[in-house]
PDB file of C-alpha atoms in Angstrom:
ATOM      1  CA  UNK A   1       2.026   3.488  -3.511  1.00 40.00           C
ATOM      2  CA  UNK A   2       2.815   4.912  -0.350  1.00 40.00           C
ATOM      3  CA  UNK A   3       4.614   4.598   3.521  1.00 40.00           C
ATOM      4  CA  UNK A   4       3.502   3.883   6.608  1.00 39.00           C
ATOM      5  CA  UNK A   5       5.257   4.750   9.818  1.00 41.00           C
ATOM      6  CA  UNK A   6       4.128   3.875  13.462  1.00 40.00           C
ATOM      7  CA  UNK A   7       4.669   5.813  16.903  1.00 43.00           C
ATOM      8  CA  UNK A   8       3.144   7.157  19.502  1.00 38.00           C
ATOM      9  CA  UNK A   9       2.759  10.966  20.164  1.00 39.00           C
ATOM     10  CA  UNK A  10       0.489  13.500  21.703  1.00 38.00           C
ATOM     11  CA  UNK A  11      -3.259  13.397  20.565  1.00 45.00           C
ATOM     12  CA  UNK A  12      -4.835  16.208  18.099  1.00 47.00           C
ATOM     13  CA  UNK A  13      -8.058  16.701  20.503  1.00 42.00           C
ATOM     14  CA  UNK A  14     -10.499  14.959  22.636  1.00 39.00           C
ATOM     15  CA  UNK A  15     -13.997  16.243  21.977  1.00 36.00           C
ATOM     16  CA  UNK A  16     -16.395  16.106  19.261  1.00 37.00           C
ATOM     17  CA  UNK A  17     -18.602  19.313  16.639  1.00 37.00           C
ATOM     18  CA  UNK A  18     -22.034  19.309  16.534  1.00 39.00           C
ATOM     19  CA  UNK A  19     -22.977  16.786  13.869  1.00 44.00           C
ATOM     20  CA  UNK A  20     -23.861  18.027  10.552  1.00 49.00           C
ATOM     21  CA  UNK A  21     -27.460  16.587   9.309  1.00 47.00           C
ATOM     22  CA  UNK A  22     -26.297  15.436   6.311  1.00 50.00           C
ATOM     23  CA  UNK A  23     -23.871  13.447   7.872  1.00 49.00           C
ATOM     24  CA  UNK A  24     -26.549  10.915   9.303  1.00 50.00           C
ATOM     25  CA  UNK A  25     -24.398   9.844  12.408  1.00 47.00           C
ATOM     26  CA  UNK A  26     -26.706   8.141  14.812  1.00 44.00           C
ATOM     27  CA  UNK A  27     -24.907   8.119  17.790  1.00 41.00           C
ATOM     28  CA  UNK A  28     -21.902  10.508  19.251  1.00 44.00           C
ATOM     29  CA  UNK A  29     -19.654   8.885  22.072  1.00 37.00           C
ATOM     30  CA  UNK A  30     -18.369  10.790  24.870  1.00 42.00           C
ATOM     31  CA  UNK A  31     -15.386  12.902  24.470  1.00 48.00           C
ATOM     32  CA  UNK A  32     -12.407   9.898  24.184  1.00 61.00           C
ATOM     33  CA  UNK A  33      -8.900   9.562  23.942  1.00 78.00           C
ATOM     34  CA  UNK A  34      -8.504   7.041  20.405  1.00 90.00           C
ATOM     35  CA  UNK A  35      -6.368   3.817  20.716  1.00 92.00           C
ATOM     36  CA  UNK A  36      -5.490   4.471  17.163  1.00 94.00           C
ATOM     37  CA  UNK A  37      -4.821   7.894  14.758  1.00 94.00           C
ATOM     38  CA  UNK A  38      -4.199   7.437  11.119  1.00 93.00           C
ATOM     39  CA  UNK A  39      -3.014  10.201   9.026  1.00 93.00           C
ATOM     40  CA  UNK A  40      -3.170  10.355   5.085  1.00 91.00           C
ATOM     41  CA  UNK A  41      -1.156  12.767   3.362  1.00 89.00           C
ATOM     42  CA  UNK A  42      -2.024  13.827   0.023  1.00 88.00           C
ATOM     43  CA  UNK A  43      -5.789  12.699  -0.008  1.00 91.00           C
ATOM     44  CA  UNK A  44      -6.613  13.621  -3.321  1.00 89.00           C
ATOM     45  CA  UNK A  45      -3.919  11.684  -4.603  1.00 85.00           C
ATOM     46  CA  UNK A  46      -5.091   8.665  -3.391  1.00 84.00           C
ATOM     47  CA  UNK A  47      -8.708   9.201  -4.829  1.00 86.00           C
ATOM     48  CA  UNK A  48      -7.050  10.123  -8.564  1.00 83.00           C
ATOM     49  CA  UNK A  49      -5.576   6.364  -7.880  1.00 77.00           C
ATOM     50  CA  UNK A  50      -9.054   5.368  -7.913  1.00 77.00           C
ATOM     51  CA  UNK A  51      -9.274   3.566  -5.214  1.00 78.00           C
ATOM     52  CA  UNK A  52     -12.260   2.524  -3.386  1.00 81.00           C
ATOM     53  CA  UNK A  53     -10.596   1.752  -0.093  1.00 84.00           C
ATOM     54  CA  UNK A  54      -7.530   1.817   2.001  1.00 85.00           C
ATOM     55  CA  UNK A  55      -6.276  -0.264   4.802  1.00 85.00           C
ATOM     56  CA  UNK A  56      -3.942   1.057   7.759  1.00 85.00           C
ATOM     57  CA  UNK A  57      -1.467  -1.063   9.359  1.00 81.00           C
ATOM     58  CA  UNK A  58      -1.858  -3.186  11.873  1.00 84.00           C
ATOM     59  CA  UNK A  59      -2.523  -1.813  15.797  1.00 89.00           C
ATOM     60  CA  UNK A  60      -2.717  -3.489  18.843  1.00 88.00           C
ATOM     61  CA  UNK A  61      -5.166  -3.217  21.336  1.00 86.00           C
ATOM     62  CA  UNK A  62      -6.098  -5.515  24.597  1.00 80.00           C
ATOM     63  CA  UNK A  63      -4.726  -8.548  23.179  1.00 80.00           C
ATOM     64  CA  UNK A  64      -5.776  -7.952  19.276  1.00 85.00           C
ATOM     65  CA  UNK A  65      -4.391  -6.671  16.438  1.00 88.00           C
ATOM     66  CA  UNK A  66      -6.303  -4.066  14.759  1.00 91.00           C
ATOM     67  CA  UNK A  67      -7.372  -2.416  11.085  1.00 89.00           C
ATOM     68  CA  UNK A  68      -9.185   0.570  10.074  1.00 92.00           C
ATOM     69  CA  UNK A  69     -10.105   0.816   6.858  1.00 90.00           C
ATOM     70  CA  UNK A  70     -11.783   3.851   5.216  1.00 92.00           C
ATOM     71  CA  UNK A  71     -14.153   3.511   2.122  1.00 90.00           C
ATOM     72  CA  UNK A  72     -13.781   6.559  -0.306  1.00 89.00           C
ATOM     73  CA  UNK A  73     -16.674   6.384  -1.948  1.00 87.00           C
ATOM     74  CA  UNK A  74     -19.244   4.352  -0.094  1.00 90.00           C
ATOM     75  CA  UNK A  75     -22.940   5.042  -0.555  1.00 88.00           C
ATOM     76  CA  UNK A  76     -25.621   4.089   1.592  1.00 83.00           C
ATOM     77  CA  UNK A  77     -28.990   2.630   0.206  1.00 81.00           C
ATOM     78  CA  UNK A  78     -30.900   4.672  -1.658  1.00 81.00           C
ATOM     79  CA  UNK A  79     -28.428   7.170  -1.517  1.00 82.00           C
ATOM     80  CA  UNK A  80     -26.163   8.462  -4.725  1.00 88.00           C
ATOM     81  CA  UNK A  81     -24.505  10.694  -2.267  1.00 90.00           C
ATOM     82  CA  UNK A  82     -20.462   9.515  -2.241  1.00 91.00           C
ATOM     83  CA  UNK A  83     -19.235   9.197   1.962  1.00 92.00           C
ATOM     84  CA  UNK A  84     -15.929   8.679   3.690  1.00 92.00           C
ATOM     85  CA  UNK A  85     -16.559   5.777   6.149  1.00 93.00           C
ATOM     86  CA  UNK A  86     -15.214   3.922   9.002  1.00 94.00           C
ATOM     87  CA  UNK A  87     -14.771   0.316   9.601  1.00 93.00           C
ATOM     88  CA  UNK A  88     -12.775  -1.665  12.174  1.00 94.00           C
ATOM     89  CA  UNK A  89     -11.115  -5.051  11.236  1.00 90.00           C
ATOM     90  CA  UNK A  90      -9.401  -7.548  13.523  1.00 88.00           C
ATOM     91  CA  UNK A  91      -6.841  -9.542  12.670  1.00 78.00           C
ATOM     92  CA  UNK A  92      -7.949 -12.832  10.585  1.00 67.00           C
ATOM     93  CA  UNK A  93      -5.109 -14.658  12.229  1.00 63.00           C
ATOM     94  CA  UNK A  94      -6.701 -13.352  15.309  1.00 68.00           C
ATOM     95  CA  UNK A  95     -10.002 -15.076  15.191  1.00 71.00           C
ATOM     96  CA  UNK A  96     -10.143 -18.958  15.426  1.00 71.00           C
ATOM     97  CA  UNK A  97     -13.277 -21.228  14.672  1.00 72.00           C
ATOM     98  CA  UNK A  98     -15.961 -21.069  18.273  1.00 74.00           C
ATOM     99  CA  UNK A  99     -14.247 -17.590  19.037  1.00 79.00           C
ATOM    100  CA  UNK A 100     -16.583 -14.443  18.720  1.00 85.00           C
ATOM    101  CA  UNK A 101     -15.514 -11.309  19.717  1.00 87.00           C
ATOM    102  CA  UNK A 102     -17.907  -9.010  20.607  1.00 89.00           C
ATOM    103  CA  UNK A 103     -16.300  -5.038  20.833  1.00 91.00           C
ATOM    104  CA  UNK A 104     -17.622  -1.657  21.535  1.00 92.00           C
ATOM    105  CA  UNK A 105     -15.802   1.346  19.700  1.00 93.00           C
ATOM    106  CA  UNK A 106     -15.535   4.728  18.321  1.00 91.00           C
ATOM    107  CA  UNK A 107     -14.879   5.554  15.038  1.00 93.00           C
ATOM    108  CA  UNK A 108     -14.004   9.854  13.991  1.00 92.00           C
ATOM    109  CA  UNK A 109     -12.481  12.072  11.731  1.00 92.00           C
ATOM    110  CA  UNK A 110     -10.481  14.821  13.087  1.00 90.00           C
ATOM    111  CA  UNK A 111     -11.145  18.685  12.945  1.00 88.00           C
ATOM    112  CA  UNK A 112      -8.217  20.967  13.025  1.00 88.00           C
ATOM    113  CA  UNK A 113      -9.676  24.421  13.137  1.00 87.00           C
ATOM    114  CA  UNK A 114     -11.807  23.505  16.211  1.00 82.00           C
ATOM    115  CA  UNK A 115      -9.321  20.576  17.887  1.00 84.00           C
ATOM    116  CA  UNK A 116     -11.859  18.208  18.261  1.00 83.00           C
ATOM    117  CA  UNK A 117     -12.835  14.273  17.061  1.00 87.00           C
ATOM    118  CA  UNK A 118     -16.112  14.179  15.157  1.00 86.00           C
ATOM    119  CA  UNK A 119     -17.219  10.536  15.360  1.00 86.00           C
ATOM    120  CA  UNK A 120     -19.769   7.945  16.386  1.00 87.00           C
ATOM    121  CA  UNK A 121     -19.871   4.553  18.640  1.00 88.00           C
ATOM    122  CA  UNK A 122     -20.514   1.538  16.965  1.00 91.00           C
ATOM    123  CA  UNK A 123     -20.565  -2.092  17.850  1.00 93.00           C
ATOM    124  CA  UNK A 124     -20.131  -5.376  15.936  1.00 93.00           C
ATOM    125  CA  UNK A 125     -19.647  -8.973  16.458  1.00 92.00           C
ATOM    126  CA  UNK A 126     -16.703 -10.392  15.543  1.00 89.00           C
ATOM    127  CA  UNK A 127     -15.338 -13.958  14.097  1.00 83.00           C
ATOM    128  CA  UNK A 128     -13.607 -15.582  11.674  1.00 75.00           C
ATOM    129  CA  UNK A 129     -15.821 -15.496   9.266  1.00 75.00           C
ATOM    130  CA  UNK A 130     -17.193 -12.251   9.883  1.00 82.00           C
ATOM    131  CA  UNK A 131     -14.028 -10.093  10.448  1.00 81.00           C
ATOM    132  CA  UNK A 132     -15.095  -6.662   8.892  1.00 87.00           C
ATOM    133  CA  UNK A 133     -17.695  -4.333  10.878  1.00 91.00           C
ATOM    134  CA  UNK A 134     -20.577  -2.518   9.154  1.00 91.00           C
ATOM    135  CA  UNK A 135     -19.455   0.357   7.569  1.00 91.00           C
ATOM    136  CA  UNK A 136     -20.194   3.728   9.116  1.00 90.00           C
ATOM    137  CA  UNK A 137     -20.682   7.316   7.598  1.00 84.00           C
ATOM    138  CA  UNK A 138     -18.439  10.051   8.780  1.00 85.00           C
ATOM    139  CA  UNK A 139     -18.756  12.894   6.200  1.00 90.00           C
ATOM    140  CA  UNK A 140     -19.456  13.313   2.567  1.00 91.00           C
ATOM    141  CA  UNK A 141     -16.888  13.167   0.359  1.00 92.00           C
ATOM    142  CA  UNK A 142     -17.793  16.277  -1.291  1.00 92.00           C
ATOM    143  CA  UNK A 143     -18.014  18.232   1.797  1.00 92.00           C
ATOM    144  CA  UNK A 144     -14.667  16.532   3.017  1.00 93.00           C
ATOM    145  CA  UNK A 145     -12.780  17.733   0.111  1.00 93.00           C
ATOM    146  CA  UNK A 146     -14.143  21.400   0.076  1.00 92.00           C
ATOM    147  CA  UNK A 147     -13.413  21.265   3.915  1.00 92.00           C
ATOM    148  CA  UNK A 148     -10.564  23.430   5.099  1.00 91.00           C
ATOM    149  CA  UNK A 149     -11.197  21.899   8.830  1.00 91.00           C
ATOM    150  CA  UNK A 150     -10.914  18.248   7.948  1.00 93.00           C
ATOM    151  CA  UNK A 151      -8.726  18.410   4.961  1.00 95.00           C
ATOM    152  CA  UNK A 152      -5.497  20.310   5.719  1.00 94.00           C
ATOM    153  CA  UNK A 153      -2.539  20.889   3.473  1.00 93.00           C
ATOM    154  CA  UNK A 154      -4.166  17.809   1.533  1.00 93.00           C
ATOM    155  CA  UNK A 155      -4.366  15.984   4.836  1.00 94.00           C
ATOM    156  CA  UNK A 156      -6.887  14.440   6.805  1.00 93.00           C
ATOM    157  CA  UNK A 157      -6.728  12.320  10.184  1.00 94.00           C
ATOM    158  CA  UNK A 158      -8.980   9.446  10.994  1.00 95.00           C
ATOM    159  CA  UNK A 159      -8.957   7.543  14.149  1.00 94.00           C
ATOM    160  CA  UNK A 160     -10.434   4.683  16.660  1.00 94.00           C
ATOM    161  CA  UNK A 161     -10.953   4.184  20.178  1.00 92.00           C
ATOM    162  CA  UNK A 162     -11.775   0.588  21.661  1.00 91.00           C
ATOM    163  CA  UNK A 163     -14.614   0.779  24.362  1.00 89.00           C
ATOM    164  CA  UNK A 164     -14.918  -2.525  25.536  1.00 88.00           C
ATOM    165  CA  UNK A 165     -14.381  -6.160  24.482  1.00 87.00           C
ATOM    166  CA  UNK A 166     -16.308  -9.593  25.102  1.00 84.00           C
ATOM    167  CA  UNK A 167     -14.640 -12.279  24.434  1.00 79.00           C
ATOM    168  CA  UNK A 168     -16.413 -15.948  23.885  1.00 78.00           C
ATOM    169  CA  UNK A 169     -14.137 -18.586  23.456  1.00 69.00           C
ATOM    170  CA  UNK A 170     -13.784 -22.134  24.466  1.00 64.00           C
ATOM    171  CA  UNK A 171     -11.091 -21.021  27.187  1.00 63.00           C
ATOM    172  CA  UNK A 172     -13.731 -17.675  28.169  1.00 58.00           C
ATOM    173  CA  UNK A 173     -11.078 -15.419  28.887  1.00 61.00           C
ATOM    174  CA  UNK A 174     -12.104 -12.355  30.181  1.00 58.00           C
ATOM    175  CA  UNK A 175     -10.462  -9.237  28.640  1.00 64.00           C
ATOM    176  CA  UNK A 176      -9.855  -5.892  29.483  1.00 66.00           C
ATOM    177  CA  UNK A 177      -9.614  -2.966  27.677  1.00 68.00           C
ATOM    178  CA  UNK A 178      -6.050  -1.561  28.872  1.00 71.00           C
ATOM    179  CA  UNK A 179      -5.311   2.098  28.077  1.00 73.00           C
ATOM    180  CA  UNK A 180      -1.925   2.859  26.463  1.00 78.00           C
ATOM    181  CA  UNK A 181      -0.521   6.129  24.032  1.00 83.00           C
ATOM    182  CA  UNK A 182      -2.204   6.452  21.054  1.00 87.00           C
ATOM    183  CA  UNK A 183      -0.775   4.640  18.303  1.00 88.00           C
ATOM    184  CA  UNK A 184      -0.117   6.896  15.474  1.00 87.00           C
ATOM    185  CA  UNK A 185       0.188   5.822  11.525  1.00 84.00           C
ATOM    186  CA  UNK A 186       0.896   8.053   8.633  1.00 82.00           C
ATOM    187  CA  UNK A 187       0.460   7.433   4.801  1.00 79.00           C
ATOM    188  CA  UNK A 188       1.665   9.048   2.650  1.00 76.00           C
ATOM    189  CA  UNK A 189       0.393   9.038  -1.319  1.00 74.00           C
ATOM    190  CA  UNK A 190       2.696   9.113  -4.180  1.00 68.00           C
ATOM    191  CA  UNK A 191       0.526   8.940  -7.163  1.00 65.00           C
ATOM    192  CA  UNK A 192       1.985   7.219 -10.470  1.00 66.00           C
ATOM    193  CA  UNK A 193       0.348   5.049 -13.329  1.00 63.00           C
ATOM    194  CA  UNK A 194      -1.072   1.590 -13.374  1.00 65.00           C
ATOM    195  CA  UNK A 195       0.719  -1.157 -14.478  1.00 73.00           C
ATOM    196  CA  UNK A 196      -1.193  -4.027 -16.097  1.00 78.00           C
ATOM    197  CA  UNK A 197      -0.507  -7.724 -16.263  1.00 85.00           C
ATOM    198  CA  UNK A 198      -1.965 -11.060 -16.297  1.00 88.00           C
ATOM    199  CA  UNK A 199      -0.650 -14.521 -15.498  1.00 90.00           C
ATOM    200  CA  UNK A 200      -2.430 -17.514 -16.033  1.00 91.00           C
ATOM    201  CA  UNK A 201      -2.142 -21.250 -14.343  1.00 91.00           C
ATOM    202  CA  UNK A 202      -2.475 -24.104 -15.892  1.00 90.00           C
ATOM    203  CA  UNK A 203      -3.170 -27.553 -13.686  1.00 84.00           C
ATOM    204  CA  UNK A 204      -2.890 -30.677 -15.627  1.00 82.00           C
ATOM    205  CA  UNK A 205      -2.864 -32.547 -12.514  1.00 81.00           C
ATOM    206  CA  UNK A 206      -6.303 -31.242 -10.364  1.00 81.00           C
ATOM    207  CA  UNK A 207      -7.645 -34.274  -9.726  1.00 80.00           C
ATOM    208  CA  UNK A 208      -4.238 -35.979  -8.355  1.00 81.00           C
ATOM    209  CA  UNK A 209      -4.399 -33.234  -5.727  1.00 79.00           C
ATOM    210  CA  UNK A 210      -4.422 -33.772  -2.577  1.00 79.00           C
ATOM    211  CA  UNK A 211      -7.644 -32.006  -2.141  1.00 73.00           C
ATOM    212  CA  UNK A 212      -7.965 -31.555   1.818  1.00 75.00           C
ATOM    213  CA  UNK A 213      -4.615 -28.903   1.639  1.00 81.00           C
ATOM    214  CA  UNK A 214      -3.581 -25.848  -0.183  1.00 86.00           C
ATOM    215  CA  UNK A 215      -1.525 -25.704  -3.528  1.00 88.00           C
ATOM    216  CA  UNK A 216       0.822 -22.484  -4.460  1.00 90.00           C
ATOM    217  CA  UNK A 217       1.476 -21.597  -8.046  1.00 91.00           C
ATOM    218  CA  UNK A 218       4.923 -20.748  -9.140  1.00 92.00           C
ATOM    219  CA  UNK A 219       5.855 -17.188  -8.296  1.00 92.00           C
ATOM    220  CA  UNK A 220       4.884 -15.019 -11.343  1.00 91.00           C
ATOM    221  CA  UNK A 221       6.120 -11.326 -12.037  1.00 89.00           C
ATOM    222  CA  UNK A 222       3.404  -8.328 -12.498  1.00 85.00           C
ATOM    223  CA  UNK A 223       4.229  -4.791 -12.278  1.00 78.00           C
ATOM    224  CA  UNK A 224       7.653  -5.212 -11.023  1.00 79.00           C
ATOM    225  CA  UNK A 225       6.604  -7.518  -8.189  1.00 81.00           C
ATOM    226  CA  UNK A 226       6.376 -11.041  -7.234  1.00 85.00           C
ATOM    227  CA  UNK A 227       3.186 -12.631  -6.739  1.00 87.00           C
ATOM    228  CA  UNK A 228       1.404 -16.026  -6.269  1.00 89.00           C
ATOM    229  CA  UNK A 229      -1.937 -17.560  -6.225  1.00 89.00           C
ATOM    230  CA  UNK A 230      -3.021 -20.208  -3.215  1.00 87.00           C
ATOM    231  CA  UNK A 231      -5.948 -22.311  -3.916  1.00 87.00           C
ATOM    232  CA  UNK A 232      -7.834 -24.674  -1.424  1.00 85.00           C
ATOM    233  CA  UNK A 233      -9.406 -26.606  -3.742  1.00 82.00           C
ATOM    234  CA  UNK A 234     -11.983 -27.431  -0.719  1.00 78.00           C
ATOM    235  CA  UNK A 235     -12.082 -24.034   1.087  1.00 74.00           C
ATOM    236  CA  UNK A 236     -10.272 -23.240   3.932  1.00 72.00           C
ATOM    237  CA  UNK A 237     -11.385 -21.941   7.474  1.00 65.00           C
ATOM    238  CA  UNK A 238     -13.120 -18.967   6.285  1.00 63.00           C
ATOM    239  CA  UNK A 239     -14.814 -20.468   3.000  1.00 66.00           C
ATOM    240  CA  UNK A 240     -15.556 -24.045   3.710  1.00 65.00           C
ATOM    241  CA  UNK A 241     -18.044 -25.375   1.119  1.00 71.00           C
ATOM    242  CA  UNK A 242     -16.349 -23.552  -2.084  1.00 79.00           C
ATOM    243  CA  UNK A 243     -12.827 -23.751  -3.826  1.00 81.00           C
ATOM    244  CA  UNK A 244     -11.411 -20.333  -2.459  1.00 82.00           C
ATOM    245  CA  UNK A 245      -8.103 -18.536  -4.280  1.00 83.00           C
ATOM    246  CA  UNK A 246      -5.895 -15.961  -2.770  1.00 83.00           C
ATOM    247  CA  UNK A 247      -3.489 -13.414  -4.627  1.00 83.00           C
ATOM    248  CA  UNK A 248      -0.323 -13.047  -2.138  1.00 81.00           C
ATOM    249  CA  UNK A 249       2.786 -10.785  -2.216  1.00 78.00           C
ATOM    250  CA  UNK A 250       6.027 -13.367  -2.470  1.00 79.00           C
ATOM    251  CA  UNK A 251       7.701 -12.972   0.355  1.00 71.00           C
ATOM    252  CA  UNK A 252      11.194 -12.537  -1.483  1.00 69.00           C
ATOM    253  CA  UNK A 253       9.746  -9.655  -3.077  1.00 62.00           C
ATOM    254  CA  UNK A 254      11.434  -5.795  -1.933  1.00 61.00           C
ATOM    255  CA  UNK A 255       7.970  -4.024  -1.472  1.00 58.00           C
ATOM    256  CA  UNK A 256       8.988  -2.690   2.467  1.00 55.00           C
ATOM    257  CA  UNK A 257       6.986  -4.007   5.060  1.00 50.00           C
ATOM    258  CA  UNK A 258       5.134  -0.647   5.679  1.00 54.00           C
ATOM    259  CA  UNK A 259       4.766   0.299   1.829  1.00 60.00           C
ATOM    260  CA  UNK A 260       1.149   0.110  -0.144  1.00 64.00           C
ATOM    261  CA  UNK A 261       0.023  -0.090  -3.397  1.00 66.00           C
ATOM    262  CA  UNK A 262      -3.002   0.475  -5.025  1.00 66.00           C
ATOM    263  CA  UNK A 263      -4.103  -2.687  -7.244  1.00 70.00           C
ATOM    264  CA  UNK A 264      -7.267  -3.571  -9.167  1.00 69.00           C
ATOM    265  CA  UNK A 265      -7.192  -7.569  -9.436  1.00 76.00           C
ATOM    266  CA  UNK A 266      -9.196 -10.583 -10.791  1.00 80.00           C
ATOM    267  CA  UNK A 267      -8.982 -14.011 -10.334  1.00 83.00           C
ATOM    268  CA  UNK A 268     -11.195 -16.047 -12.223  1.00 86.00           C
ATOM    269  CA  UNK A 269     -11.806 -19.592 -13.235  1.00 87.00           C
ATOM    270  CA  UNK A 270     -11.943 -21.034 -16.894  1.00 86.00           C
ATOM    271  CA  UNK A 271     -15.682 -23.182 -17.326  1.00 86.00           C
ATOM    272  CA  UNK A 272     -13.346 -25.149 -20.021  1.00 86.00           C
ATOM    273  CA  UNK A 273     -17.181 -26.825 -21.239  1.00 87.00           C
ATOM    274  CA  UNK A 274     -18.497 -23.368 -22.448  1.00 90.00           C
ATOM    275  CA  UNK A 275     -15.300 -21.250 -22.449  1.00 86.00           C
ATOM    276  CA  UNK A 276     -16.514 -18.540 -20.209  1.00 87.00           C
ATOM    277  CA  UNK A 277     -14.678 -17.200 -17.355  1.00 85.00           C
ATOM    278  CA  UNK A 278     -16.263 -17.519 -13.722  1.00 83.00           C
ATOM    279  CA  UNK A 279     -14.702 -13.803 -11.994  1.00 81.00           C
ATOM    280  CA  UNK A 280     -14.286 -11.872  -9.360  1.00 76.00           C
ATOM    281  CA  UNK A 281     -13.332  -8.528  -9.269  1.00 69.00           C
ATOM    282  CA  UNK A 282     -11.740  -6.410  -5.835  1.00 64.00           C
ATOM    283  CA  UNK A 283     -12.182  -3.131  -7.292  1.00 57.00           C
ATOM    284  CA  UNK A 284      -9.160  -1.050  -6.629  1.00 55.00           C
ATOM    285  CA  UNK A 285      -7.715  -1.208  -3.263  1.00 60.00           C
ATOM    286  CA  UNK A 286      -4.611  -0.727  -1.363  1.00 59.00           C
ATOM    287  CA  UNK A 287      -2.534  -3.601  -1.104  1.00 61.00           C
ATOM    288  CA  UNK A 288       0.376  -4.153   1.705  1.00 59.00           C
ATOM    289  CA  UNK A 289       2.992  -6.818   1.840  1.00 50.00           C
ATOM    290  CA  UNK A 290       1.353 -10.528   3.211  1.00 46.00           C
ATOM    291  CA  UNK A 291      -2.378  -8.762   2.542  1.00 52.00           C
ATOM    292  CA  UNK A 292      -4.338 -11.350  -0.079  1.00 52.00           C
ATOM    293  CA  UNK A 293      -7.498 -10.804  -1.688  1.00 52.00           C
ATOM    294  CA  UNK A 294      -9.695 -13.882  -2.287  1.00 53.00           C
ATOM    295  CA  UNK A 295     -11.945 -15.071  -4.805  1.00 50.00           C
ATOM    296  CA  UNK A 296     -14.272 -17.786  -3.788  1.00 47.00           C
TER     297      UNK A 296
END
């Protein structure tokens, strides 16, 4: 689907516009300097992909690592209006059961023609089962596309700044919000056709499973790269009272660390008594190397 390449450089701007109505931003922070700056290169290229979302690479911040994910065409309720929005996402592996994290941050899109971030503070509560913050409105996607300020040469630049972090954990580690070069992440789209594919298991053996631990499938073969499914037949940490099922990269396969691609996936459970299919689709999303999507 696409690359993704880290370093640090100098920042596009510091300030912020004067918000646009339409863009229903409660809140504007102060004029920041963002922990994180994600570029995507050939934006309309990813939405022809159909895509609903996309997922940067990891960043770390004051002992976490960090996501931001943009939604392409979220819609608020009772709203048919399309929006690009912001969420932050910590690391699952991150987050361990009694351990909330509580952070304060800054979420903007970047406009070139003035040199300023156009954003808004947020907070959220984090933990491990609740590792994905509300999302939150920047600009409609109509607007964003007919933009020549925030979409440049096909570009746009989206980016995050930390404010503060309360940790509550059994060890109640205080932590502090360290200030470092912006970390700096580009994607860039190269738009080519689905390919489709199925792959179905078979488990003669359920009940002989040891039902407390996880069982991997054999590694199966789908648009030119190697996959598996995981099941915890009990749930695992993050769905406890449900069989869960995860759809993982193999690790032998040759996507690059940094690449992406787009995939639309179901995973879906045979009711063998009535012959219908229990399912659960992700919609398309970008997919990196050791990312899963669950069904649960």
């Amino acid at each position: 689907m696409g690359n993704c390449k880290s370093s640090s450089r100098a920042l596009l701007g510091k300030a912020h516009v004067v918000p646009d109505p339409e863009w229903r931003i409660p809140d504007f922070g102060k004029t920041h300097v963002p922990d994180f700056e994600w570029r995507i290169d050939d934006f309309s290229s990813l939405l022809k992909t159909g895509a609903k979302r996309a997922t940067s690479g990891p960043f770390h911040c004051s002992g976490y690592n960090w996501d931001l994910q943009v939604s392409l065409m979220h819609k608020e309720a009772g709203s048919v209006t399309p929006y690009a929005a912001l969420r932050l996402v910590p690391s699952e592996l991150s987050l361990v059961p009694a351990h909330t994290v509580h952070a304060v941050f800054e979420l903007s899109i970047y406009n070139h023609s003035k040199g300023m971030y156009y954003g808004c503070k947020a907070s959220y509560s984090f933990d491990f089962k609740n590792f994905y913050s509300k999302e939150h409105c920047l600009i409609p996607l109509k607007k964003l596309l007919k933009s020549s300020a925030f979409l440049v040469e096909d570009s746009c630049v989206f980016a995050v700044e930390i404010l503060k972090i309360d940790a509550c954990s059994p060890e109640k580690k205080a932590v502090v919000v360290q200030k470092k070069p912006t970390t700096v992440q580009n994607l860039f789209v190269q738009e080519k056709g689905f390919v489709k594919g199925t792959y179905t298991w078979n488990m003669n053996n359920f009940l002989e499973l040891d039902l407390d631990h996880s069982v991997r499938s054999p590694t199966f073969e789908v648009g030119g790269h190697k996959w598996y499914i995981r099941m915890y037949p009990r749930g695992d940490l993050y769905s406890t009272d449900c069989l869960s099922l995860y759809l993982f990269l193999d690790a032998s396969d040759e996507l690059h660390l940094e690449s992406k691609k787009v995939a639309v996936m179901t995973l879906s459970i045979l009711n063998q008594k009535n012959g219908k299919h229990l399912t659960k689709n992700s919609g398309s999303t970008l997919l990196s190397k050791y990312q899963c999507y669950s069904c649960v």
